[in-house]
Amino acid sequence: MKKDINIPQSKDVHIAIVLEEHPEYHTMDWNAYIINSGDTPVEMAIIVSKGFSDKKITGEFRHQVKLLPAQGYAKIEFIEKKLLDIDNQFSVTYFRDNQLFDKTFLFKAKSIKESNLENIPVMNSKGVVAN
C-alpha cells in the first residue's frame, strides 16, 4: 500500500533561521521561517519542530500555515539561544497544486551562528538555510 502513494520531491520550500532585531526589546533574536520560493502558493503547511542531542530532547511543536503565497514567507517560531547547541529538525508537510509534499530539514548542532549567515531568498534578510 505504501508503495502506491506517490509523494513528489519537495523543492522551492525552505526553512531558514534568521537573526533579526526584536522590535520591542531591541535584542538580536533567532527566528525560524518557512519560505516559498516557488511560483505557486503552498496550502495547509504543517510544520513539526524539535531539538535533540545524545543527552537532550525538546518537546515537539506543531505549527500551521494555511496559505503561503508564491515568493512568500511566514514566521514559525523563536529559537532560544540554548537550542543552538543541539540539532534542530523541522518536518514540513504541505499541498501544492492538489499534491502532497513532505520534507524534513535539519540544522546540525552549532551550525546556527553569525559566521554562517547568508542571504536568504525571498526575505532579503540574512540567516542560515537548512539542508
Tab-separated table of C-alpha atoms in Angstrom:
chain	number	residue	atom	x	y	z
A	1	MET	CA	0.000	0.000	0.000
A	2	LYS	CA	2.730	2.464	0.937
A	3	LYS	CA	4.442	1.868	-2.418
A	4	ASP	CA	1.236	3.018	-4.147
A	5	ILE	CA	1.435	6.508	-2.630
A	6	ASN	CA	3.396	8.927	-4.795
A	7	ILE	CA	4.868	11.832	-2.845
A	8	PRO	CA	6.856	14.023	-5.271
A	9	GLN	CA	10.150	15.615	-4.294
A	10	SER	CA	9.769	18.861	-2.401
A	11	LYS	CA	11.508	21.875	-3.878
A	12	ASP	CA	11.077	25.639	-3.606
A	13	VAL	CA	10.118	25.322	0.084
A	14	HIS	CA	12.856	26.086	2.606
A	15	ILE	CA	13.351	26.531	6.318
A	16	ALA	CA	15.663	29.337	7.423
A	17	ILE	CA	16.720	30.597	10.816
A	18	VAL	CA	17.126	34.352	10.631
A	19	LEU	CA	18.951	36.671	13.017
A	20	GLU	CA	16.853	39.796	13.456
A	21	GLU	CA	16.260	42.594	15.908
A	22	HIS	CA	13.233	42.278	18.170
A	23	PRO	CA	11.167	45.458	17.604
A	24	GLU	CA	10.167	45.925	21.245
A	25	TYR	CA	13.177	44.706	23.259
A	26	HIS	CA	15.890	45.646	20.730
A	27	THR	CA	17.644	42.289	21.191
A	28	MET	CA	19.070	40.188	18.380
A	29	ASP	CA	16.957	37.020	18.189
A	30	TRP	CA	16.989	33.872	16.061
A	31	ASN	CA	13.621	33.102	14.420
A	32	ALA	CA	12.626	30.185	12.190
A	33	TYR	CA	10.774	30.889	8.928
A	34	ILE	CA	9.190	28.797	6.197
A	35	ILE	CA	9.915	30.201	2.732
A	36	ASN	CA	8.131	29.512	-0.559
A	37	SER	CA	10.477	30.495	-3.388
A	38	GLY	CA	8.228	28.855	-5.997
A	39	ASP	CA	5.749	30.380	-8.434
A	40	THR	CA	2.658	28.734	-6.941
A	41	PRO	CA	1.201	29.013	-3.430
A	42	VAL	CA	1.625	26.409	-0.708
A	43	GLU	CA	-1.518	25.352	1.124
A	44	MET	CA	-2.066	23.771	4.545
A	45	ALA	CA	1.589	23.586	5.581
A	46	ILE	CA	2.092	21.662	8.815
A	47	ILE	CA	5.480	22.105	10.474
A	48	VAL	CA	6.647	19.893	13.349
A	49	SER	CA	9.797	21.132	15.068
A	50	LYS	CA	12.004	19.559	17.711
A	51	GLY	CA	15.514	19.777	19.068
A	52	PHE	CA	17.689	16.859	20.139
A	53	SER	CA	21.155	15.614	21.031
A	54	ASP	CA	22.545	12.467	22.664
A	55	LYS	CA	21.656	13.834	26.103
A	56	LYS	CA	18.765	16.254	25.498
A	57	ILE	CA	15.479	16.325	23.661
A	58	THR	CA	12.894	19.095	23.472
A	59	GLY	CA	9.177	18.759	23.134
A	60	GLU	CA	7.682	18.784	19.669
A	61	PHE	CA	5.969	21.934	18.477
A	62	ARG	CA	3.353	21.922	15.741
A	63	HIS	CA	2.614	24.923	13.545
A	64	GLN	CA	0.194	25.518	10.700
A	65	VAL	CA	0.363	27.952	7.797
A	66	LYS	CA	-2.924	27.825	5.875
A	67	LEU	CA	-1.695	29.694	2.803
A	68	LEU	CA	1.856	30.673	1.912
A	69	PRO	CA	1.830	32.747	-1.275
A	70	ALA	CA	4.309	32.315	-4.100
A	71	GLN	CA	7.549	34.133	-3.246
A	72	GLY	CA	6.319	34.469	0.346
A	73	TYR	CA	7.402	33.522	3.850
A	74	ALA	CA	5.936	33.088	7.330
A	75	LYS	CA	7.461	33.110	10.794
A	76	ILE	CA	7.327	29.741	12.534
A	77	GLU	CA	8.894	30.252	15.946
A	78	PHE	CA	11.502	31.939	18.113
A	79	ILE	CA	14.657	29.847	18.698
A	80	GLU	CA	16.202	30.170	22.156
A	81	LYS	CA	19.994	30.527	22.215
A	82	LYS	CA	20.469	27.351	24.264
A	83	LEU	CA	18.834	25.376	21.427
A	84	LEU	CA	21.641	26.370	19.041
A	85	ASP	CA	23.915	23.766	20.685
A	86	ILE	CA	21.696	20.835	19.658
A	87	ASP	CA	20.297	19.542	16.356
A	88	ASN	CA	17.058	21.245	15.291
A	89	GLN	CA	14.687	19.425	12.953
A	90	PHE	CA	11.682	20.777	11.050
A	91	SER	CA	9.360	18.301	9.299
A	92	VAL	CA	7.161	20.055	6.745
A	93	THR	CA	4.096	18.605	5.018
A	94	TYR	CA	2.096	20.727	2.588
A	95	PHE	CA	-0.103	20.790	-0.506
A	96	ARG	CA	0.797	22.471	-3.784
A	97	ASP	CA	-1.414	22.113	-6.878
A	98	ASN	CA	-3.507	19.474	-5.038
A	99	GLN	CA	-0.449	17.246	-4.461
A	100	LEU	CA	1.003	16.283	-1.085
A	101	PHE	CA	4.671	17.113	-0.393
A	102	ASP	CA	6.815	16.215	2.603
A	103	LYS	CA	10.377	17.123	3.587
A	104	THR	CA	12.491	17.126	6.729
A	105	PHE	CA	15.015	19.917	7.280
A	106	LEU	CA	17.890	19.601	9.749
A	107	PHE	CA	20.111	22.213	11.333
A	108	LYS	CA	23.121	20.450	12.838
A	109	ALA	CA	24.256	21.438	16.337
A	110	LYS	CA	26.208	24.716	16.405
A	111	SER	CA	25.541	25.401	12.693
A	112	ILE	CA	23.260	28.325	13.533
A	113	LYS	CA	25.752	31.106	14.182
A	114	GLU	CA	26.638	34.530	12.841
A	115	SER	CA	29.644	33.261	10.875
A	116	ASN	CA	27.271	31.052	8.799
A	117	LEU	CA	24.864	33.849	7.827
A	118	GLU	CA	23.988	34.057	4.137
A	119	ASN	CA	21.449	35.926	2.028
A	120	ILE	CA	18.011	34.327	2.330
A	121	PRO	CA	15.959	34.032	-0.876
A	122	VAL	CA	12.655	35.945	-0.943
A	123	MET	CA	13.177	37.551	2.500
A	124	ASN	CA	16.055	39.949	1.748
A	125	SER	CA	17.475	39.033	5.162
A	126	LYS	CA	20.484	37.162	6.476
A	127	GLY	CA	20.227	33.763	8.134
A	128	VAL	CA	21.063	30.087	7.914
A	129	VAL	CA	19.169	27.831	5.482
A	130	ALA	CA	18.637	24.149	6.363
A	131	ASN	CA	19.898	21.350	4.141
